[in-house]
Short mmCIF file of C-alpha atoms and ligand atoms in Angstrom, two decimals:
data_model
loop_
_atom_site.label_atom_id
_atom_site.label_comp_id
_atom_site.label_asym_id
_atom_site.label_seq_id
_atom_site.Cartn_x
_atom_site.Cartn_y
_atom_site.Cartn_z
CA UNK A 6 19.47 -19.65 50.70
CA UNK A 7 18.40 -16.84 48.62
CA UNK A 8 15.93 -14.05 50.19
CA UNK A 9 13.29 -12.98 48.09
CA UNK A 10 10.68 -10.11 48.60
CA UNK A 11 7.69 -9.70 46.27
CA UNK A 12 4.56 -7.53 46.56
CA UNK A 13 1.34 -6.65 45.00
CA UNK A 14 -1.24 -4.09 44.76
CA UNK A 15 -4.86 -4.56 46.12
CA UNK A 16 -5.98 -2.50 43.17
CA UNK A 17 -8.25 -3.91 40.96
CA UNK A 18 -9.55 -7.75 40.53
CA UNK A 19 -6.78 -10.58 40.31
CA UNK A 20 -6.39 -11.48 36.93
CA UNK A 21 -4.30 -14.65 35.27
CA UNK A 22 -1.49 -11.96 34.58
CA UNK A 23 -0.94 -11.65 37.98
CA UNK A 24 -1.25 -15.48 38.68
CA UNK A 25 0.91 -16.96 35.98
CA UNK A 26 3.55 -14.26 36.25
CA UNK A 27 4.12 -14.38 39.57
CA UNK A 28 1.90 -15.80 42.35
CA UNK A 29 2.29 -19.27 41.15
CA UNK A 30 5.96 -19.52 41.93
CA UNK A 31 5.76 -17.04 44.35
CA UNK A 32 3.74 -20.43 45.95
CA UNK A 33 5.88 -23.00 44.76
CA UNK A 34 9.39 -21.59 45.66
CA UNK A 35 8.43 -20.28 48.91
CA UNK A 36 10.04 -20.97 51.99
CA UNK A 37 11.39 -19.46 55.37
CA UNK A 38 13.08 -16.23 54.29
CA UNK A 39 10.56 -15.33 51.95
CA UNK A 40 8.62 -12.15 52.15
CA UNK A 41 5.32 -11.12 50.13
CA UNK A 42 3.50 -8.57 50.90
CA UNK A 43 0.11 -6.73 49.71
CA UNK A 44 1.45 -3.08 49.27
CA UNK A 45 -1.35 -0.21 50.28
CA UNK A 46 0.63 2.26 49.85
CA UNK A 47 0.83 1.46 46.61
CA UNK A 48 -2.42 1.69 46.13
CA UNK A 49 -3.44 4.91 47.31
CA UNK A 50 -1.17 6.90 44.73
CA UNK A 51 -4.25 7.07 42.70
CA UNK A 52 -7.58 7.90 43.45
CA UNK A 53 -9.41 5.65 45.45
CA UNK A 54 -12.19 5.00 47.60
CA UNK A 55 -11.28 3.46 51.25
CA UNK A 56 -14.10 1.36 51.71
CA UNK A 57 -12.87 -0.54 48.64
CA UNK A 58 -9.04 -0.53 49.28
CA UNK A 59 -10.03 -1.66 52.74
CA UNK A 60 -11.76 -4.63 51.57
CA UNK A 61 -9.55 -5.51 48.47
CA UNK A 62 -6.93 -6.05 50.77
CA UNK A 63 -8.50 -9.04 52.84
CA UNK A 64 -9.18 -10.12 49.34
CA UNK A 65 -6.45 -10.06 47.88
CA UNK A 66 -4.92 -12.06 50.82
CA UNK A 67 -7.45 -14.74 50.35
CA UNK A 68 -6.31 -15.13 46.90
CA UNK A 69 -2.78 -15.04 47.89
CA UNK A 70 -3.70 -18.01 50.66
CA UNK A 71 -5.82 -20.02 47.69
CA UNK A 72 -3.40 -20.00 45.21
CA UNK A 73 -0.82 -21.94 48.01
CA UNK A 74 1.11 -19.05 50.13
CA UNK A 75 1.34 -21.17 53.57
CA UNK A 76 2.09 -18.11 56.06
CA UNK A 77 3.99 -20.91 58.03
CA UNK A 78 6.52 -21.35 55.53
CA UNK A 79 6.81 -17.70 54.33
CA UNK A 80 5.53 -14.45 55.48
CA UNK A 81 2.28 -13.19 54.05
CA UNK A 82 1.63 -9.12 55.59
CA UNK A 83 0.09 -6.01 54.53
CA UNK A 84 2.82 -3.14 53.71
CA UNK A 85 1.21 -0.31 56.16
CA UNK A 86 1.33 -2.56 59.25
CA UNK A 87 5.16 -1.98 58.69
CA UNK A 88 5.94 1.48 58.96
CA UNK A 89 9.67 1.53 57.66
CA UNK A 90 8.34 1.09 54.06
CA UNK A 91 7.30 4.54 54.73
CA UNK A 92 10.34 5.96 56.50
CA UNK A 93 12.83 4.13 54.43
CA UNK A 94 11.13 5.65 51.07
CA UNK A 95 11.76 8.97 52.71
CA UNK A 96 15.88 8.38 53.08
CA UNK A 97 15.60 6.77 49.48
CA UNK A 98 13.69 9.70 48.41
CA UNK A 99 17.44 11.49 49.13
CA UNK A 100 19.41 9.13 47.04
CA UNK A 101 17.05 8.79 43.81
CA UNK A 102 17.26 11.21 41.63
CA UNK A 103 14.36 13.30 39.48
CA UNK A 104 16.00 11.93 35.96
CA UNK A 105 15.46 8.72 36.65
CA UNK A 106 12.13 8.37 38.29
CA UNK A 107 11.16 10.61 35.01
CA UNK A 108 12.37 7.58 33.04
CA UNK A 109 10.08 5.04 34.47
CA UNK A 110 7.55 3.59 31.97
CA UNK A 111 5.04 2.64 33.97
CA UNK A 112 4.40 6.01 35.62
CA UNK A 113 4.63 7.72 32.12
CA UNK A 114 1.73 4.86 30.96
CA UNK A 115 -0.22 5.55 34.57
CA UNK A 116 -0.27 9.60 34.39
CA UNK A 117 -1.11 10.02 30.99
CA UNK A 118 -4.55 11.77 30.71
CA UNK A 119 -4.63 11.86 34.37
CA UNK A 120 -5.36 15.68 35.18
CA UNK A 121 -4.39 15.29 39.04
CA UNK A 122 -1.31 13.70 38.85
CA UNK A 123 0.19 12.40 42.61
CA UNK A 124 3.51 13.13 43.70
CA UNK A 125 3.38 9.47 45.27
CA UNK A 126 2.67 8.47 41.65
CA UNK A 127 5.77 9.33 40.31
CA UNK A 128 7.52 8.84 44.24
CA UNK A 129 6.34 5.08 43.64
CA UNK A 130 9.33 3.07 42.61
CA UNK A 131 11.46 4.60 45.47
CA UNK A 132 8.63 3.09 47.69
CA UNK A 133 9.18 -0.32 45.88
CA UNK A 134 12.72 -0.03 46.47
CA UNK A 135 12.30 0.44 50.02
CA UNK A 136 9.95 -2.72 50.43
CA UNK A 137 12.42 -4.86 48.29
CA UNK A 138 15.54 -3.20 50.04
CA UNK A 139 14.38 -3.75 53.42
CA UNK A 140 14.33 -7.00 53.87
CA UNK A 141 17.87 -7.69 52.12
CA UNK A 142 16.17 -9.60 49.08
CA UNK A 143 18.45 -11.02 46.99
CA UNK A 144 16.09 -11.87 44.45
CA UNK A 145 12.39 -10.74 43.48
CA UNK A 146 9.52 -13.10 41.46
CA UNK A 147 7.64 -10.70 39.64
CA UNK A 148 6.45 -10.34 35.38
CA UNK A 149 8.56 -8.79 32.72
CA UNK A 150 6.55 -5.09 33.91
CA UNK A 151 8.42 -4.60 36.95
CA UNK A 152 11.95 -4.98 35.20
CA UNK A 153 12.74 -1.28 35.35
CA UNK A 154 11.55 -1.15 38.92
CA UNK A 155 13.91 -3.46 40.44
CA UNK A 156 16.46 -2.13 38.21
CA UNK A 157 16.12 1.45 39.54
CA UNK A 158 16.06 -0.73 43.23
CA UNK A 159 19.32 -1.86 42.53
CA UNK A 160 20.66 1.30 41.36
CA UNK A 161 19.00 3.43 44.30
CA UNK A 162 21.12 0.47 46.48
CA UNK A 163 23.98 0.31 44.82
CA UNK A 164 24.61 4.42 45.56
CA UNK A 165 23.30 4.42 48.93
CA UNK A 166 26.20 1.45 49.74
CA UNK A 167 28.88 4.01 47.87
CA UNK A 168 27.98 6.87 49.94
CA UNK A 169 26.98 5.61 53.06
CA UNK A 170 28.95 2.48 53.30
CA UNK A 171 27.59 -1.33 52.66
CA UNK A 172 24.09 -1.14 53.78
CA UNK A 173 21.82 -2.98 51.20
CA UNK A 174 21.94 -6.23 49.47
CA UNK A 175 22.13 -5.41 45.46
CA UNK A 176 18.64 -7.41 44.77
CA UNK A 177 18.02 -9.16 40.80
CA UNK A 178 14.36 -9.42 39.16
CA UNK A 179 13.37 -12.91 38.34
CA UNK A 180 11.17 -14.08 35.75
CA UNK A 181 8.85 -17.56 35.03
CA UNK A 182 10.05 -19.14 32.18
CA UNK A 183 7.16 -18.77 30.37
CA UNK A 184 3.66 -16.49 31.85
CA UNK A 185 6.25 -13.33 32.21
CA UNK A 186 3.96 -11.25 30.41
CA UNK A 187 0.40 -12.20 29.63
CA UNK A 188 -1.22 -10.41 27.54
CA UNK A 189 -4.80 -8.95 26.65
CA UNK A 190 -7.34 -11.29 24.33
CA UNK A 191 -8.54 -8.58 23.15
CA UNK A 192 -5.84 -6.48 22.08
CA UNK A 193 -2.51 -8.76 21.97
CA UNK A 194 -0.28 -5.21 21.65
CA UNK A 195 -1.18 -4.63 25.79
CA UNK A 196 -0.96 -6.55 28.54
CA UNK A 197 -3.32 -8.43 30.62
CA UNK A 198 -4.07 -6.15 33.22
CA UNK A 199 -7.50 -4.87 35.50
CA UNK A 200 -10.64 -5.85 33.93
CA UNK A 201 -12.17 -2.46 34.17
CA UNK A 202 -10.53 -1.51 31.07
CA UNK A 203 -10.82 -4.69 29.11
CA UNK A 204 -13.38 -7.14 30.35
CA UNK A 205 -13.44 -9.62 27.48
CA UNK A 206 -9.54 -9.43 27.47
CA UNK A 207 -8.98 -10.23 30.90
CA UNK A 208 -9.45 -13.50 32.55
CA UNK A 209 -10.44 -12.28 36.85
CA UNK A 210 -9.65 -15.22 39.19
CA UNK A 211 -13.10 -14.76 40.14
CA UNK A 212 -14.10 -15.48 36.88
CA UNK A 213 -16.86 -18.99 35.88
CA UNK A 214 -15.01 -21.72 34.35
CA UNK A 215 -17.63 -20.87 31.59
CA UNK A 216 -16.96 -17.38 31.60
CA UNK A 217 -13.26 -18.28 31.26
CA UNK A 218 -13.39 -20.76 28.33
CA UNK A 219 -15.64 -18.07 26.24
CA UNK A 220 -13.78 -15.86 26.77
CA UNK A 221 -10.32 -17.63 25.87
CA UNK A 222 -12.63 -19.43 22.72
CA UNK A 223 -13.36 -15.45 21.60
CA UNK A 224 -9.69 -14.82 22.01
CA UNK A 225 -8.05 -12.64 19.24
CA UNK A 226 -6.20 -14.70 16.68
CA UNK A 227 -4.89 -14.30 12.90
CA UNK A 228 -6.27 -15.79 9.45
CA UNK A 229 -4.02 -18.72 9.48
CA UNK A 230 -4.37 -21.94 11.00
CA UNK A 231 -1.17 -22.70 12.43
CA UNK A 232 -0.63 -23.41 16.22
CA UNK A 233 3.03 -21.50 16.06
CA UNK A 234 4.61 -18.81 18.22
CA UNK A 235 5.97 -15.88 16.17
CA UNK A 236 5.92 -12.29 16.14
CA UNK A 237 3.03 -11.77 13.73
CA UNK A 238 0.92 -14.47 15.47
CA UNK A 239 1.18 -12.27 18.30
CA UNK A 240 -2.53 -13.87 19.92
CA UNK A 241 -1.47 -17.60 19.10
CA UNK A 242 1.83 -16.84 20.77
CA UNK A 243 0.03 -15.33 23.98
CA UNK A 244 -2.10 -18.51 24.00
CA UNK A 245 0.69 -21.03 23.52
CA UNK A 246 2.66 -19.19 26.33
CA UNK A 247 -0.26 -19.33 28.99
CA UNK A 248 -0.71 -23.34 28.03
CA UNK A 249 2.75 -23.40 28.63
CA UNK A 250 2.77 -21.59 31.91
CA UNK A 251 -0.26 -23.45 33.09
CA UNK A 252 1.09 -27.16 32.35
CA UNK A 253 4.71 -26.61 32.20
CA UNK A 254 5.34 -28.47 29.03
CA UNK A 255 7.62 -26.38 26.54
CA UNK A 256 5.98 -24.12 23.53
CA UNK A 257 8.29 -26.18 21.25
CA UNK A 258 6.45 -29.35 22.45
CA UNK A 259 3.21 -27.65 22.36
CA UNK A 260 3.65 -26.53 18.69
CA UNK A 261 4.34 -29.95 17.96
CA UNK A 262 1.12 -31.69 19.55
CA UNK A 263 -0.91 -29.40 17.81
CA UNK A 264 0.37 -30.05 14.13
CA UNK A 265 -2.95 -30.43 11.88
CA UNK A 266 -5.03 -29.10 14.06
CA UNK A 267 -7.05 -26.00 13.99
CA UNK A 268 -7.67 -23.09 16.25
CA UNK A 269 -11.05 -24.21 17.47
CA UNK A 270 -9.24 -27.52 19.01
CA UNK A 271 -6.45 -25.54 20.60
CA UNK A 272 -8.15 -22.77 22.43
CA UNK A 273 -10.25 -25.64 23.75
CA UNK A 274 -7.19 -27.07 25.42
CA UNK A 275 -5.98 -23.87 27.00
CA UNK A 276 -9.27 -22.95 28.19
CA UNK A 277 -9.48 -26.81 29.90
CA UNK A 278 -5.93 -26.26 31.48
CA UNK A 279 -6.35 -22.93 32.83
CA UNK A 280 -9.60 -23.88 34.33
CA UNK A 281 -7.48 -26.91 35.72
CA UNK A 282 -4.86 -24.69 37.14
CA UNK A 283 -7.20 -22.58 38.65
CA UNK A 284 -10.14 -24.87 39.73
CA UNK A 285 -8.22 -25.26 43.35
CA UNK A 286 -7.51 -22.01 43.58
CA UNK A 287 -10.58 -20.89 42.95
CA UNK A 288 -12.44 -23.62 45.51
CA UNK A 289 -9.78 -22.95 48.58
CA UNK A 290 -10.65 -19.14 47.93
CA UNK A 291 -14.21 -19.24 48.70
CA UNK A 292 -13.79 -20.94 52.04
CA UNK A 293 -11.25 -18.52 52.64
CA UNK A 294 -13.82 -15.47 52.17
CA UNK A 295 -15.74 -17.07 54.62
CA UNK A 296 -13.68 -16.32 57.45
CA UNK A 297 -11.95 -12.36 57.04
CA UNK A 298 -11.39 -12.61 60.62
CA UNK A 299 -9.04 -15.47 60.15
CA UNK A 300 -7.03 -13.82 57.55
CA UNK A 301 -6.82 -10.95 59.22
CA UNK A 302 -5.35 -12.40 62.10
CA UNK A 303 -2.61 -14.64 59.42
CA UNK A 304 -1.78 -10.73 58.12
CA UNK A 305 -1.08 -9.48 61.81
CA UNK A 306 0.89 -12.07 62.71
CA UNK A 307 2.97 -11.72 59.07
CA UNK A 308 3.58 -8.50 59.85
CA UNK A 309 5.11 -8.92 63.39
CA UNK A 310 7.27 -11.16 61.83
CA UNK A 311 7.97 -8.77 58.68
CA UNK A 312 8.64 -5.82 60.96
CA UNK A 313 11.42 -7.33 62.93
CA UNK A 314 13.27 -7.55 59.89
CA UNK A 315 12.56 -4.53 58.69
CA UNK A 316 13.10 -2.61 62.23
CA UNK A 317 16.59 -4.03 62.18
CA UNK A 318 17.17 -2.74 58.39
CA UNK A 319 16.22 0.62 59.75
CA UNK A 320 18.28 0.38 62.95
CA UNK A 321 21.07 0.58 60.52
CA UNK A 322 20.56 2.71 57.44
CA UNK A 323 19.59 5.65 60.26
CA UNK A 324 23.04 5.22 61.90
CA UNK A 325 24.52 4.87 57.85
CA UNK A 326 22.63 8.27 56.99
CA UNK A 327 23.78 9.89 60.57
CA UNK A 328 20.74 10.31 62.28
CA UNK A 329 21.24 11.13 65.51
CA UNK A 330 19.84 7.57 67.55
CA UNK A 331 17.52 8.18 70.35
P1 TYM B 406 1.02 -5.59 40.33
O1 TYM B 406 0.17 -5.48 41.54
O2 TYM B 406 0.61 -4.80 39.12
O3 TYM B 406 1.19 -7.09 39.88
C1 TYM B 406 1.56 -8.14 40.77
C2 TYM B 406 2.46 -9.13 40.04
O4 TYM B 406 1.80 -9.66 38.88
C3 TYM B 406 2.63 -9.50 37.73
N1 TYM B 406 1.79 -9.25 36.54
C4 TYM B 406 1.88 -9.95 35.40
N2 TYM B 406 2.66 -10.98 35.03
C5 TYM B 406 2.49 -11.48 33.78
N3 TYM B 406 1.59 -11.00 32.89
C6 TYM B 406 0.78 -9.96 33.21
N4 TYM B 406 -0.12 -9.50 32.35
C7 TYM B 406 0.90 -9.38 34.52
N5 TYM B 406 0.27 -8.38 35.17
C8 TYM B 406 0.82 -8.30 36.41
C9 TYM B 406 3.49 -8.28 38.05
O5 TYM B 406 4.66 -8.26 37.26
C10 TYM B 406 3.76 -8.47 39.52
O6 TYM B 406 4.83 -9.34 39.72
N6 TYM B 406 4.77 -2.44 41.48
C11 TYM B 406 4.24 -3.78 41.70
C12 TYM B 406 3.98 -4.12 43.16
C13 TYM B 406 5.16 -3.96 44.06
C14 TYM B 406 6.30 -4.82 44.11
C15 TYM B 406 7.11 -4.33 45.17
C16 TYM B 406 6.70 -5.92 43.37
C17 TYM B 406 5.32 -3.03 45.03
N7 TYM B 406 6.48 -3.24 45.70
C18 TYM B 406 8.32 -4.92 45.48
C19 TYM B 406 7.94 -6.52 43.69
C20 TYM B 406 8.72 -6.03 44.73
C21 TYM B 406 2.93 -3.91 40.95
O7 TYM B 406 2.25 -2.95 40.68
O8 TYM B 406 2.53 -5.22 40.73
#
């Protein structure tokens, strides 16, 4: 059975991005040997306030629970309460090399304008190498963004094992089918991400079923009329793909069913299935918010169960590295 590690950042409000790309299967393929986890550490490589991160993190856990993560089946923890992320991202920090954390998208998009740039900005792949590498995933659920990051993971790996000796499983990114990457209604060229930036473009978890339907009914389009996916229908083709995601049928199928019919007709049906898809999650996470105390209980026990792993992992790349044991 294949182990599989995937994480997110309690930055920010959960968005449909984040559910259709990833924490839906992340829910529906999970099982014993499973590991998700809400990474702080992440988080803090930007400005933040503590308060917040604090209470984004029980948060974000309660989402995690409502949209179906069963903490019996797979383990649900927060990445601090395991303190090899941190040491292992320090040996890492030997291996990876300044060239190719330079190359890394998503911290050139994240420190532009910035005029206090973090060296844990541009450290932050190696630390998402060490939570992936850790726990010997073989594979990790996560959107098209974080291809390049579990590349560079596999890289990192794949020269620790040559100098060191086999150490670390060689781990693969894996995508949903369709939902990979969801973009903005707003402006179709980005994708979906916090709502700070783009609050009409981004539909929150949190969101009304009424805010969510005007919001998908106001959603960028093109002149035409046809319900097609192609490259200069780029807002018809991010609508057809989250139907897709959220009901499972093929675009192909979807294309077909909505021959002769306009625009108005079809962003009514999207808006009706992602308030379907959500309208449990949604429900489960208000009782949820009811009781942090419970959660944060779920997220100590995750973690005792997480660190074991993890401790072992260590046990051995120290001994690899020559460290003397104490
Ligand atoms: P984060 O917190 O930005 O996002 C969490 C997950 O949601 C996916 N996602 C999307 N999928 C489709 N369309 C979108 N618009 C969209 N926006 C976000 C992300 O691809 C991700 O799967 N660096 C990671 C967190 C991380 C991690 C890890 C992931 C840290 N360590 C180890 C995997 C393995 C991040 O910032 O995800």
């Amino acid at each position: 059975m294949a182990r599989v590690f995937s994480g997110v950042q309690p930055s920010g409000a959960p968005h449909l991005g984040n559910y259709l790309g990833a924490w839906s299967r992340w829910a529906r393929e999970q099982s014993d040997g499973h590991f998700y986890c809400i990474v702080d550490l992440h988080a803090i490589t930007i400005p933040h306030d503590p308060a917040v991160l604090r209470e984004r993190t029980v948060d974000l856990a309660c989402w995690l629970l409502a949209c179906g993560l069963d903490p019996d089946a797979a383990t649900l923890f927060v990445q601090s309460h395991v303190r090899e992320h941190s040491e292992c991202t320090w040996i890492l920090n030997c291996v990876a090399s300044m060239g190719e954390l330079q190359r890394m998208v998503q911290f050139k998009e994240k420190s532009e304008g910035r005029d206090f740039i973090s060296v844990g900005l541009f450290d932050y792949p190696v630390l998402q190498a060490a939570d992936i590498l850790l726990y010997h995933a073989d594979e990790v659920p996560v959107g098209e963004d974080q291809r390049q990051h579990v590349e560079l993971t596999r890289d990192i790996a794949q020269r620790f094992n040559s100098r060191f000796g086999d150490t670390f499983t060689l781990p693969r990114a894996t995508f949903p089918k369709t939902g990979a990457r969801i973009m903005d209604l707003q402006h179709v060229d980005r994708k979906m991400s916090k709502s700070a930036e783009s609050p009409q473009g981004t539909i929150d978890l949190a969101d009304s079923e009424e805010a969510t339907r005007k919001k998908i009914m106001r959603a960028v389009t093109d002149s035409g009329s046809e319900v097609r996916a192609a490259p200069d229908k780029q807002g018809i083709t991010n609508l057809l793909d989250m139907l897709s995601a959220a009901t499972g049928k093929d675009v192909a199928d979807l294309e077909a069913h909505f021959v002769g019919k306009g625009y108005g007709d079809f962003k009514r049906e999207v808006a009706e299935a992602v308030n379907g898809v959500l309208r449990p999650v949604r429900d489960r996470y208000s009782e949820l918010r009811d009781d942090p105390a419970a959660v944060e209980d779920l997220l100590r026990k995750g973690a005792d169960r997480a660190r074991a792993v993890a401790a072992a992992t260590m046990d051995g790349v120290r001994a690899r590295v020559g460290l003397l044991l104490r």
